[in-house]
GROMACS .gro file of C-alpha atoms in nm:
model
  173
    1MET     CA    1  -0.550  -1.578  -1.470
    2LEU     CA    2  -0.421  -1.260  -1.311
    3ASN     CA    3  -0.391  -0.939  -1.510
    4LEU     CA    4  -0.053  -0.796  -1.412
    5ASN     CA    5  -0.017  -0.547  -1.696
    6PHE     CA    6   0.015  -0.202  -1.537
    7ASN     CA    7   0.078  -0.018  -1.864
    8PRO     CA    8  -0.079   0.228  -1.896
    9PHE     CA    9  -0.059   0.291  -1.524
   10PRO     CA   10  -0.406   0.273  -1.363
   11VAL     CA   11  -0.475   0.611  -1.200
   12ILE     CA   12  -0.754   0.582  -0.942
   13ASP     CA   13  -0.967   0.876  -0.830
   14THR     CA   14  -1.164   0.861  -0.506
   15GLU     CA   15  -1.373   1.127  -0.335
   16ARG     CA   16  -1.069   1.305  -0.187
   17LEU     CA   17  -0.767   1.130  -0.338
   18VAL     CA   18  -0.578   1.069  -0.658
   19LEU     CA   19  -0.378   0.745  -0.663
   20ARG     CA   20  -0.116   0.782  -0.934
   21GLN     CA   21   0.219   0.639  -1.036
   22LEU     CA   22   0.525   0.733  -0.835
   23ALA     CA   23   0.767   0.967  -1.008
   24ALA     CA   24   1.130   1.062  -0.947
   25ALA     CA   25   1.006   1.406  -0.837
   26ASP     CA   26   0.832   1.238  -0.539
   27ALA     CA   27   1.160   1.131  -0.378
   28ALA     CA   28   1.190   1.405  -0.115
   29GLU     CA   29   0.830   1.370   0.002
   30LEU     CA   30   0.852   0.990   0.007
   31PHE     CA   31   1.181   1.009   0.198
   32TYR     CA   32   1.011   1.219   0.467
   33ILE     CA   33   0.724   0.969   0.503
   34ARG     CA   34   0.945   0.656   0.493
   35THR     CA   35   1.174   0.794   0.764
   36HIS     CA   36   0.911   0.930   1.001
   37PRO     CA   37   0.923   0.746   1.338
   38ASP     CA   38   0.542   0.716   1.353
   39VAL     CA   39   0.540   0.543   1.013
   40LEU     CA   40   0.827   0.312   1.103
   41ARG     CA   41   0.692   0.211   1.444
   42TYR     CA   42   0.501  -0.095   1.320
   43THR     CA   43   0.693  -0.179   1.003
   44ASN     CA   44   1.009  -0.358   0.910
   45MET     CA   45   1.077  -0.125   0.616
   46ALA     CA   46   1.438  -0.052   0.538
   47VAL     CA   47   1.506   0.301   0.655
   48HIS     CA   48   1.638   0.519   0.376
   49GLN     CA   49   1.946   0.718   0.474
   50ASN     CA   50   1.908   0.991   0.211
   51VAL     CA   51   1.690   1.111  -0.075
   52ALA     CA   52   1.917   0.941  -0.330
   53GLN     CA   53   1.833   0.606  -0.173
   54THR     CA   54   1.463   0.691  -0.202
   55GLN     CA   55   1.515   0.783  -0.569
   56ALA     CA   56   1.673   0.442  -0.628
   57TYR     CA   57   1.377   0.280  -0.450
   58ILE     CA   58   1.134   0.463  -0.681
   59GLU     CA   59   1.330   0.336  -0.984
   60LEU     CA   60   1.307  -0.019  -0.844
   61ILE     CA   61   0.930   0.017  -0.797
   62LEU     CA   62   0.883   0.149  -1.152
   63GLY     CA   63   1.085  -0.144  -1.289
   64ASN     CA   64   0.876  -0.392  -1.090
   65GLU     CA   65   0.561  -0.237  -1.236
   66LEU     CA   66   0.695  -0.269  -1.591
   67ARG     CA   67   0.760  -0.639  -1.527
   68GLY     CA   68   0.418  -0.691  -1.364
   69GLU     CA   69   0.576  -0.793  -1.031
   70SER     CA   70   0.411  -0.530  -0.811
   71ILE     CA   71   0.227  -0.199  -0.827
   72MET     CA   72   0.253   0.104  -0.601
   73TRP     CA   73   0.036   0.412  -0.610
   74ALA     CA   74   0.145   0.751  -0.481
   75MET     CA   75  -0.142   0.899  -0.279
   76THR     CA   76  -0.220   1.268  -0.322
   77LEU     CA   77  -0.506   1.488  -0.216
   78LYS     CA   78  -0.715   1.598  -0.515
   79ASP     CA   79  -0.621   1.962  -0.467
   80ASP     CA   80  -0.249   1.907  -0.399
   81PRO     CA   81  -0.001   1.700  -0.608
   82LYS     CA   82   0.232   1.643  -0.308
   83ILE     CA   83   0.235   1.276  -0.207
   84ILE     CA   84   0.092   1.196   0.133
   85GLY     CA   85   0.151   0.821   0.129
   86THR     CA   86   0.171   0.509  -0.081
   87ILE     CA   87  -0.039   0.198  -0.125
   88CYS     CA   88   0.066  -0.113  -0.311
   89PHE     CA   89   0.015  -0.472  -0.408
   90TRP     CA   90   0.334  -0.674  -0.367
   91ASN     CA   91   0.435  -1.033  -0.291
   92ILE     CA   92   0.204  -1.124  -0.578
   93GLU     CA   93   0.153  -1.498  -0.622
   94PRO     CA   94   0.002  -1.547  -0.970
   95GLU     CA   95  -0.033  -1.921  -0.915
   96ASN     CA   96  -0.259  -1.851  -0.613
   97ASP     CA   97  -0.435  -1.539  -0.749
   98LEU     CA   98  -0.310  -1.362  -0.438
   99ALA     CA   99  -0.133  -1.036  -0.349
  100GLU     CA  100  -0.035  -0.857  -0.032
  101ILE     CA  101  -0.153  -0.501   0.025
  102GLY     CA  102   0.074  -0.252   0.198
  103TYR     CA  103   0.038   0.115   0.276
  104ILE     CA  104   0.190   0.410   0.458
  105LEU     CA  105   0.053   0.757   0.524
  106ASP     CA  106   0.196   1.086   0.646
  107PRO     CA  107   0.126   1.078   1.021
  108ASP     CA  108  -0.011   1.434   1.010
  109LEU     CA  109  -0.306   1.289   0.814
  110HIS     CA  110  -0.381   0.986   1.031
  111GLY     CA  111  -0.735   0.953   1.160
  112LYS     CA  112  -0.904   1.132   0.869
  113GLY     CA  113  -1.028   0.823   0.683
  114LEU     CA  114  -0.793   0.879   0.389
  115MET     CA  115  -0.624   0.539   0.407
  116GLY     CA  116  -0.959   0.364   0.436
  117GLU     CA  117  -1.070   0.543   0.121
  118ALA     CA  118  -0.751   0.436  -0.057
  119VAL     CA  119  -0.769   0.075   0.064
  120SER     CA  120  -1.130   0.041  -0.054
  121ALA     CA  121  -1.039   0.172  -0.400
  122VAL     CA  122  -0.726  -0.042  -0.436
  123VAL     CA  123  -0.903  -0.357  -0.313
  124ALA     CA  124  -1.172  -0.299  -0.577
  125TYR     CA  125  -0.900  -0.258  -0.840
  126GLY     CA  126  -0.729  -0.576  -0.722
  127PHE     CA  127  -1.044  -0.785  -0.749
  128ASP     CA  128  -1.196  -0.625  -1.061
  129ALA     CA  129  -0.897  -0.534  -1.280
  130MET     CA  130  -0.621  -0.764  -1.158
  131LYS     CA  131  -0.858  -1.058  -1.101
  132LEU     CA  132  -0.717  -1.137  -0.757
  133GLN     CA  133  -0.905  -1.394  -0.551
  134THR     CA  134  -0.736  -1.318  -0.217
  135ILE     CA  135  -0.572  -1.010  -0.071
  136ILE     CA  136  -0.363  -1.044   0.242
  137ALA     CA  137  -0.219  -0.790   0.483
  138GLU     CA  138   0.055  -0.859   0.734
  139LEU     CA  139   0.080  -0.611   1.018
  140HIS     CA  140   0.201  -0.575   1.372
  141LYS     CA  141  -0.071  -0.673   1.620
  142ASP     CA  142  -0.021  -0.346   1.810
  143ASN     CA  143  -0.101  -0.138   1.501
  144LEU     CA  144  -0.461  -0.105   1.615
  145ALA     CA  145  -0.561   0.168   1.371
  146SER     CA  146  -0.457  -0.049   1.077
  147VAL     CA  147  -0.622  -0.358   1.229
  148GLN     CA  148  -0.951  -0.167   1.259
  149LEU     CA  149  -0.917  -0.027   0.906
  150LEU     CA  150  -0.884  -0.379   0.764
  151ILE     CA  151  -1.166  -0.526   0.972
  152ARG     CA  152  -1.402  -0.246   0.861
  153ARG     CA  153  -1.326  -0.346   0.502
  154GLY     CA  154  -1.401  -0.714   0.555
  155PHE     CA  155  -1.054  -0.854   0.620
  156VAL     CA  156  -1.048  -1.152   0.857
  157LYS     CA  157  -0.769  -1.241   1.099
  158LYS     CA  158  -0.593  -1.561   0.997
  159SER     CA  159  -0.292  -1.597   1.226
  160SER     CA  160  -0.223  -1.657   1.593
  161SER     CA  161  -0.234  -1.361   1.830
  162GLU     CA  162   0.089  -1.480   1.998
  163ASP     CA  163   0.287  -1.370   1.692
  164PRO     CA  164   0.376  -1.001   1.672
  165VAL     CA  165   0.284  -1.007   1.302
  166VAL     CA  166  -0.079  -1.085   1.230
  167ILE     CA  167  -0.213  -1.188   0.890
  168TYR     CA  168  -0.551  -1.069   0.768
  169THR     CA  169  -0.715  -1.189   0.447
  170LEU     CA  170  -0.995  -1.074   0.222
  171ASP     CA  171  -1.139  -1.312  -0.034
  172ARG     CA  172  -1.321  -1.210  -0.350
  173ASN     CA  173  -1.696  -1.250  -0.305
   0.00000   0.00000   0.00000
């Protein structure tokens, strides 16, 4: 049985990162990341038109967490509280002990191993605390950096390469 109680919110510390709960004060920084063309290139995220829309999105996320429907961490560097990205479990299927992982990162910080560090920590949380059996990721096949990140962490390709969206899975060992 999945543990989908995120209260109190599970803060995760890694070597260089703090993964904490989103807050209303994060709206401007999250708006910047969610509207950056390099972030949007391989996603189908709804583009926020203003910071108020991002504030409403944060409220939606916080409500989903209270109901145990999803969880999203704000990523910060240990020495700076400004958010640099987000990582989440969503599309949770309790009946299948499964969740989808999703993440975005400020493009100025790509290529530094930060998202790999966050993914490793969140995957461990998903298996150990949430009791997930399978974690999936759906991404555009041309998002090669993300493909390599997932493969290095043990994810296995599950869908046809003819589709623009490729599914990778990681099963609990």
